[in-house]
Structures are given as C-alpha cells and as structure tokens.
Amino acid sequence: MEKLTDWKNLWHALSEIQDRSFTRKKEAATDDVWKHKAKEFDKLVEDRWAKPDSSRDFLLRKLKENPGSTLLDIGAGTGKWSLLCAPWAKKVTALEPSLSMQAVLKEKMAKDGVDNIEVVTESWPPEEKDAPDQKGVVAPHDFILTSHSMYGVGDFESFIRAMNQYAVKGCIMVMRAPLADAVMAKAASRIWGQPYDSPNFQIAYNILLGMDIYADVVFEEQGSWPGWYNDSFETALGELKSRLDIVDDPSHDAFLTGLLEKNLIVEEDGVRWPAANRSALVYWEV
C-alpha cells in the first residue's frame, strides 16, 4: 500500500530550497531582492493582465456583492490587486515588506489619485502582539487576499490559520498550478522522485484538506502562463540547477542538459521555456 505524502513537510522543504535559490540572486545578504526588478516585475504582471482573467472577475464580483467591504492584500507587490480592488472596496490594506515594490505602488496611487489604500511594511503571518483583539499594525478585514506571496513561508498552516483569524467573511489565494509535463516537473521527478520543484496549488490544497478547509477553486480560463527566457542553454542550466538546489553537483548535468535541449525553444536572442503553469484561485468562507 502506498504511503500518503506528508504535504506540510513537502511544502516546507520546497519553500526552503526556493528561498536559497532567491538568496543566491541577491547582491548582498541584506539586499532587497526586488531592488532592481520591481518595475520589471510590474511590467510582466501588466502583460499577463492584458487578457481577461477569471480570478480577477471572481474577486471583483465578491466585492460588488459585499459593498463597503475591506480587503487585506498580503504581499501586495507593486499593487496590481490592491489598485484593481480599490474602486470597489471601502479600504484596502496593502501588506508589502519590499520598499522597492512599495515605491512602484505609491507612484501609481499618486498618479491615479487613489486614497483608500494603506501601504504597510509588514510580512505575514503578523506578530503575535497584533492579534485581532489588540490595536496593532494589522486589523481584521472582511476579505483577505494573497496572490503568489505565500511560497516563501515555510509554515503554511500558520499562514492559513492567521488568514482565518483575521478574515471576517472570506479568504482568497491565487497560486500557480504547474503542468504535469512541464520541464521543471520532469527535472524534479528525476532528481527528487516527485514532480514539484517549488510550493504550489497542488501541495497547498492537500494541506487545506488536512485542515478541514474545503475550498472552492477557479482555474484561470485563459490557459497557461507564458514561458520565461534565458540568454543561452548554459544560463538555463544554471537556473535549473539553482532551483533544484544542486548548483555544486554535476552528476545530473548530462540529463538536465538533454532535457533542456529537447524542450526549450531556440529564439533569436536566447531560449524560451515552454508554458509550465496555470493560475488557480482558492476561496473559502470563514
């Protein structure tokens, strides 16, 4: 009989590996990883948002059905979701630890004359002293949203418990759902014996079920995210090994190189990875 996967441990392990991969990209240990990339990140999201999206439609429908609601946006980034929701919410609290991301959001708020978004330099879960029955940086909100900002938190259960604690009406998560035949899935299966290279929807949903949270799911209607680019196969191999936390291990190089050469698309300025993810919106009421 097959043993059940320990989804919480798998999430934690992959979160730590992802964190090490991000740390390798920093110029210094105390560097804001988004210092030179905040506007580039904002442009990538803007390009993706050029198409209709069922996740955005779902969230706006919730706000329109509940006029006067407040929204807490965890890991708000450059504020795409906060700005989207601001016209339909009484107040939006944009929780974002990166000052570089905040700067882009505040610039947009000033440009668009948005005055009902409060930008807070804070991570999630909040400090214990900021419990809902106390006056702290974070207060209860009608809806709590987190879009792709939970992957770096090793203790996913605590992340969810805090959402339940601070949400008055409902919780919304938007997460990547990797495709089963993606390049990273094939690489992870070879190296680790399971197809997930990083925290994702599939792992999270199994953890939610283990917490007796039976959430609704809406998958992005417009299909997969576009693949990303590298300037060469060599650079792609380096990124792949970093994601798999085997930068100093050459024993898998032949397999991984062959995998990349077989699947990546050669273009004039480099190589493009094929589409590998869809977005899944997860919603539950509290």
Short mmCIF file of C-alpha atoms in Angstrom, two decimals:
data_model
loop_
_atom_site.label_atom_id
_atom_site.label_comp_id
_atom_site.label_asym_id
_atom_site.label_seq_id
_atom_site.Cartn_x
_atom_site.Cartn_y
_atom_site.Cartn_z
CA MET A 1 0.00 0.00 0.00
CA GLU A 2 1.31 3.46 -0.92
CA LYS A 3 2.05 5.81 1.96
CA LEU A 4 0.39 9.23 2.00
CA THR A 5 2.60 12.20 1.12
CA ASP A 6 3.38 14.49 4.05
CA TRP A 7 2.24 17.64 2.26
CA LYS A 8 3.23 20.01 5.07
CA ASN A 9 6.80 18.73 5.12
CA LEU A 10 6.99 18.81 1.34
CA TRP A 11 5.84 22.45 1.29
CA HIS A 12 8.36 23.37 3.99
CA ALA A 13 11.27 21.66 2.23
CA LEU A 14 10.48 23.21 -1.16
CA SER A 15 9.99 26.64 0.42
CA GLU A 16 13.46 26.45 1.97
CA ILE A 17 15.01 25.38 -1.35
CA GLN A 18 13.25 28.23 -3.16
CA ASP A 19 14.47 30.69 -0.54
CA ARG A 20 18.07 29.55 -1.05
CA SER A 21 17.65 29.98 -4.81
CA PHE A 22 16.39 33.55 -4.34
CA THR A 23 19.17 34.32 -1.86
CA ARG A 24 21.78 33.37 -4.45
CA LYS A 25 20.40 36.12 -6.69
CA LYS A 26 20.90 38.86 -4.10
CA GLU A 27 23.85 41.21 -4.42
CA ALA A 28 24.25 41.25 -0.63
CA ALA A 29 22.75 39.39 2.31
CA THR A 30 20.65 42.40 3.34
CA ASP A 31 19.68 43.35 -0.20
CA ASP A 32 16.05 43.77 -1.23
CA VAL A 33 15.71 41.08 -3.89
CA TRP A 34 13.34 43.37 -5.83
CA LYS A 35 15.62 46.45 -5.66
CA HIS A 36 16.39 46.42 -9.38
CA LYS A 37 13.43 44.34 -10.58
CA ALA A 38 10.26 45.90 -9.14
CA LYS A 39 9.29 47.76 -12.31
CA GLU A 40 10.27 44.81 -14.48
CA PHE A 41 8.05 42.57 -12.34
CA ASP A 42 5.21 45.09 -12.62
CA LYS A 43 5.51 45.07 -16.41
CA LEU A 44 5.36 41.26 -16.52
CA VAL A 45 2.15 41.25 -14.49
CA GLU A 46 0.72 44.04 -16.63
CA ASP A 47 1.37 41.99 -19.77
CA ARG A 48 -0.36 38.95 -18.25
CA TRP A 49 -3.29 41.10 -17.17
CA ALA A 50 -3.83 42.30 -20.72
CA LYS A 51 -6.07 39.24 -21.14
CA PRO A 52 -9.36 38.64 -19.28
CA ASP A 53 -8.90 36.60 -16.13
CA SER A 54 -11.42 34.57 -14.16
CA SER A 55 -9.55 35.17 -10.89
CA ARG A 56 -9.92 38.93 -11.17
CA ASP A 57 -13.54 38.56 -12.18
CA PHE A 58 -14.21 36.37 -9.14
CA LEU A 59 -12.67 38.80 -6.66
CA LEU A 60 -14.39 41.86 -8.08
CA ARG A 61 -17.71 40.01 -8.03
CA LYS A 62 -17.22 39.27 -4.33
CA LEU A 63 -16.53 42.92 -3.58
CA LYS A 64 -19.51 44.11 -5.63
CA GLU A 65 -21.75 41.62 -3.82
CA ASN A 66 -20.46 42.94 -0.49
CA PRO A 67 -20.34 46.76 -0.84
CA GLY A 68 -18.36 48.64 1.78
CA SER A 69 -16.02 45.71 2.44
CA THR A 70 -12.39 45.99 3.48
CA LEU A 71 -9.61 43.97 1.85
CA LEU A 72 -6.20 42.96 3.15
CA ASP A 73 -3.75 42.23 0.30
CA ILE A 74 -0.91 40.07 1.65
CA GLY A 75 2.31 40.51 -0.30
CA ALA A 76 0.81 43.26 -2.40
CA GLY A 77 3.92 43.74 -4.53
CA THR A 78 3.51 46.65 -6.92
CA GLY A 79 -0.18 46.77 -6.08
CA LYS A 80 -1.93 45.29 -9.10
CA TRP A 81 -4.59 43.59 -6.98
CA SER A 82 -4.87 46.48 -4.49
CA LEU A 83 -5.40 49.01 -7.26
CA LEU A 84 -7.85 46.73 -9.03
CA CYS A 85 -9.96 46.37 -5.88
CA ALA A 86 -9.71 49.94 -4.55
CA PRO A 87 -12.73 51.31 -6.51
CA TRP A 88 -14.94 48.53 -5.11
CA ALA A 89 -13.70 48.41 -1.51
CA LYS A 90 -14.14 50.76 1.40
CA LYS A 91 -10.47 50.33 2.24
CA VAL A 92 -7.56 48.22 1.03
CA THR A 93 -4.54 47.46 3.20
CA ALA A 94 -1.52 46.57 1.06
CA LEU A 95 0.88 44.49 3.12
CA GLU A 96 4.30 44.52 1.44
CA PRO A 97 7.75 44.10 3.06
CA SER A 98 9.73 45.25 -0.01
CA LEU A 99 10.26 49.03 -0.11
CA SER A 100 11.13 48.76 -3.81
CA MET A 101 7.74 47.19 -4.55
CA GLN A 102 6.03 49.77 -2.33
CA ALA A 103 7.64 52.63 -4.26
CA VAL A 104 6.05 51.46 -7.53
CA LEU A 105 2.65 51.08 -5.83
CA LYS A 106 2.80 54.53 -4.21
CA GLU A 107 3.81 56.08 -7.53
CA LYS A 108 0.72 54.57 -9.16
CA MET A 109 -1.54 55.62 -6.31
CA ALA A 110 -0.37 59.21 -6.68
CA LYS A 111 -0.75 59.11 -10.46
CA ASP A 112 -4.30 57.69 -10.29
CA GLY A 113 -5.42 59.71 -7.26
CA VAL A 114 -6.17 56.60 -5.18
CA ASP A 115 -6.58 57.47 -1.50
CA ASN A 116 -8.18 54.37 0.06
CA ILE A 117 -5.11 52.11 0.01
CA GLU A 118 -2.93 51.98 3.12
CA VAL A 119 0.55 50.62 2.42
CA VAL A 120 2.05 48.74 5.37
CA THR A 121 5.60 47.40 5.66
CA GLU A 122 4.84 44.00 7.16
CA SER A 123 5.13 40.30 6.44
CA TRP A 124 2.62 37.52 7.09
CA PRO A 125 1.75 35.98 9.50
CA PRO A 126 1.75 39.13 11.67
CA GLU A 127 3.46 39.33 15.03
CA GLU A 128 1.55 37.76 17.91
CA LYS A 129 1.16 41.16 19.57
CA ASP A 130 -1.01 42.19 16.64
CA ALA A 131 -3.82 39.78 17.49
CA PRO A 132 -7.30 40.87 16.34
CA ASP A 133 -8.35 41.88 19.86
CA GLN A 134 -5.44 44.31 20.15
CA LYS A 135 -4.55 47.52 18.34
CA GLY A 136 -1.67 46.70 16.05
CA VAL A 137 -0.42 47.18 12.53
CA VAL A 138 -2.79 44.53 11.18
CA ALA A 139 -6.52 44.52 11.92
CA PRO A 140 -9.35 42.21 10.84
CA HIS A 141 -10.63 42.73 7.29
CA ASP A 142 -13.71 41.41 5.52
CA PHE A 143 -11.67 39.65 2.85
CA ILE A 144 -8.04 38.57 2.88
CA LEU A 145 -6.23 38.07 -0.41
CA THR A 146 -2.82 36.59 -1.10
CA SER A 147 -1.63 36.24 -4.67
CA HIS A 148 1.57 34.24 -5.20
CA SER A 149 3.00 35.65 -1.95
CA MET A 150 2.85 32.54 0.23
CA TYR A 151 5.61 30.46 -1.35
CA GLY A 152 8.41 31.75 0.87
CA VAL A 153 6.60 30.88 4.12
CA GLY A 154 7.75 27.50 5.34
CA ASP A 155 4.93 27.03 7.87
CA PHE A 156 1.97 27.10 5.51
CA GLU A 157 -0.50 26.02 8.21
CA SER A 158 0.35 29.05 10.36
CA PHE A 159 -0.07 31.27 7.29
CA ILE A 160 -3.59 29.89 6.76
CA ARG A 161 -4.56 29.97 10.44
CA ALA A 162 -3.67 33.67 10.54
CA MET A 163 -5.80 34.31 7.45
CA ASN A 164 -8.74 32.59 9.13
CA GLN A 165 -8.14 34.56 12.31
CA TYR A 166 -8.12 37.97 10.62
CA ALA A 167 -10.77 37.39 7.91
CA VAL A 168 -14.36 38.37 8.70
CA LYS A 169 -16.00 36.99 5.55
CA GLY A 170 -13.62 35.03 3.36
CA CYS A 171 -10.10 34.16 2.25
CA ILE A 172 -8.77 34.15 -1.29
CA MET A 173 -5.48 32.68 -2.54
CA VAL A 174 -4.15 32.82 -6.09
CA MET A 175 -1.44 30.25 -6.75
CA ARG A 176 0.48 28.63 -9.55
CA ALA A 177 -0.67 25.16 -10.59
CA PRO A 178 2.23 23.58 -12.52
CA LEU A 179 1.51 21.42 -15.55
CA ALA A 180 2.24 17.73 -15.14
CA ASP A 181 4.52 17.53 -18.19
CA ALA A 182 6.46 20.77 -17.55
CA VAL A 183 10.26 20.79 -17.85
CA MET A 184 10.66 21.54 -14.14
CA ALA A 185 8.30 18.66 -13.27
CA LYS A 186 10.40 16.24 -15.30
CA ALA A 187 13.61 17.54 -13.74
CA ALA A 188 12.25 17.38 -10.18
CA SER A 189 10.94 13.86 -10.77
CA ARG A 190 14.41 12.74 -11.86
CA ILE A 191 16.31 14.49 -9.03
CA TRP A 192 13.85 14.23 -6.13
CA GLY A 193 11.46 11.46 -7.14
CA GLN A 194 8.41 13.78 -7.12
CA PRO A 195 7.32 16.36 -9.72
CA TYR A 196 7.08 19.57 -7.67
CA ASP A 197 10.05 21.92 -7.85
CA SER A 198 8.52 24.57 -5.58
CA PRO A 199 5.47 25.26 -3.37
CA ASN A 200 2.27 25.32 -5.42
CA PHE A 201 -1.50 24.87 -5.56
CA GLN A 202 -1.47 21.07 -5.59
CA ILE A 203 0.50 20.88 -2.36
CA ALA A 204 -1.41 23.72 -0.71
CA TYR A 205 -4.83 22.26 -1.47
CA ASN A 206 -3.90 18.96 0.13
CA ILE A 207 -2.77 20.85 3.24
CA LEU A 208 -6.08 22.74 3.30
CA LEU A 209 -7.99 19.47 3.13
CA GLY A 210 -5.96 18.24 6.09
CA MET A 211 -7.10 21.36 7.98
CA ASP A 212 -10.77 20.60 7.14
CA ILE A 213 -10.91 23.55 4.76
CA TYR A 214 -12.92 22.54 1.69
CA ALA A 215 -12.28 25.47 -0.58
CA ASP A 216 -13.76 26.33 -3.96
CA VAL A 217 -11.30 26.51 -6.87
CA VAL A 218 -11.43 28.62 -10.03
CA PHE A 219 -8.78 27.95 -12.66
CA GLU A 220 -7.58 30.70 -14.94
CA GLU A 221 -9.64 30.49 -18.13
CA GLN A 222 -7.02 31.86 -20.49
CA GLY A 223 -4.66 28.93 -20.16
CA SER A 224 -1.02 28.84 -19.12
CA TRP A 225 1.47 31.49 -18.12
CA PRO A 226 3.97 32.30 -20.86
CA GLY A 227 7.35 30.64 -20.54
CA TRP A 228 10.36 32.62 -19.35
CA TYR A 229 13.60 33.37 -21.21
CA ASN A 230 17.32 32.72 -20.75
CA ASP A 231 20.06 34.09 -22.98
CA SER A 232 21.59 30.63 -23.53
CA PHE A 233 21.25 26.94 -22.72
CA GLU A 234 24.15 27.34 -20.29
CA THR A 235 22.30 30.06 -18.36
CA ALA A 236 19.12 27.96 -18.41
CA LEU A 237 21.03 25.01 -16.94
CA GLY A 238 22.42 27.23 -14.19
CA GLU A 239 18.95 28.49 -13.31
CA LEU A 240 17.53 24.97 -13.36
CA LYS A 241 20.26 23.69 -11.03
CA SER A 242 19.75 26.63 -8.69
CA ARG A 243 16.02 25.94 -8.49
CA LEU A 244 16.77 22.31 -7.69
CA ASP A 245 19.45 23.29 -5.15
CA ILE A 246 22.19 21.26 -6.88
CA VAL A 247 24.46 24.10 -8.06
CA ASP A 248 27.60 22.25 -6.92
CA ASP A 249 26.52 18.80 -8.08
CA PRO A 250 27.49 17.99 -11.70
CA SER A 251 26.21 14.40 -11.60
CA HIS A 252 22.89 15.28 -13.25
CA ASP A 253 24.23 17.75 -15.83
CA ALA A 254 24.05 15.37 -18.79
CA PHE A 255 20.40 14.51 -18.16
CA LEU A 256 19.38 18.11 -17.44
CA THR A 257 21.23 19.45 -20.49
CA GLY A 258 19.49 16.90 -22.71
CA LEU A 259 16.13 17.78 -21.14
CA LEU A 260 16.64 21.47 -21.87
CA GLU A 261 17.88 20.91 -25.42
CA LYS A 262 14.84 18.75 -26.13
CA ASN A 263 12.22 21.10 -24.66
CA LEU A 264 13.42 24.70 -24.76
CA ILE A 265 12.62 26.79 -27.83
CA VAL A 266 15.56 28.46 -29.56
CA GLU A 267 14.88 32.10 -30.47
CA GLU A 268 16.98 34.89 -31.89
CA ASP A 269 18.01 36.35 -28.52
CA GLY A 270 18.19 33.15 -26.47
CA VAL A 271 16.00 30.25 -25.41
CA ARG A 272 12.41 30.25 -24.17
CA TRP A 273 10.93 27.77 -21.71
CA PRO A 274 7.56 26.33 -22.72
CA ALA A 275 4.48 27.25 -20.69
CA ALA A 276 4.54 25.48 -17.34
CA ASN A 277 1.85 26.89 -15.05
CA ARG A 278 -1.77 27.86 -14.76
CA SER A 279 -3.22 30.05 -12.01
CA ALA A 280 -5.72 28.68 -9.52
CA LEU A 281 -7.89 30.84 -7.27
CA VAL A 282 -8.79 29.18 -3.98
CA TYR A 283 -11.67 30.62 -1.92
CA TRP A 284 -13.29 29.71 1.36
CA GLU A 285 -15.59 31.48 3.79
CA VAL A 286 -14.77 31.76 7.46
#
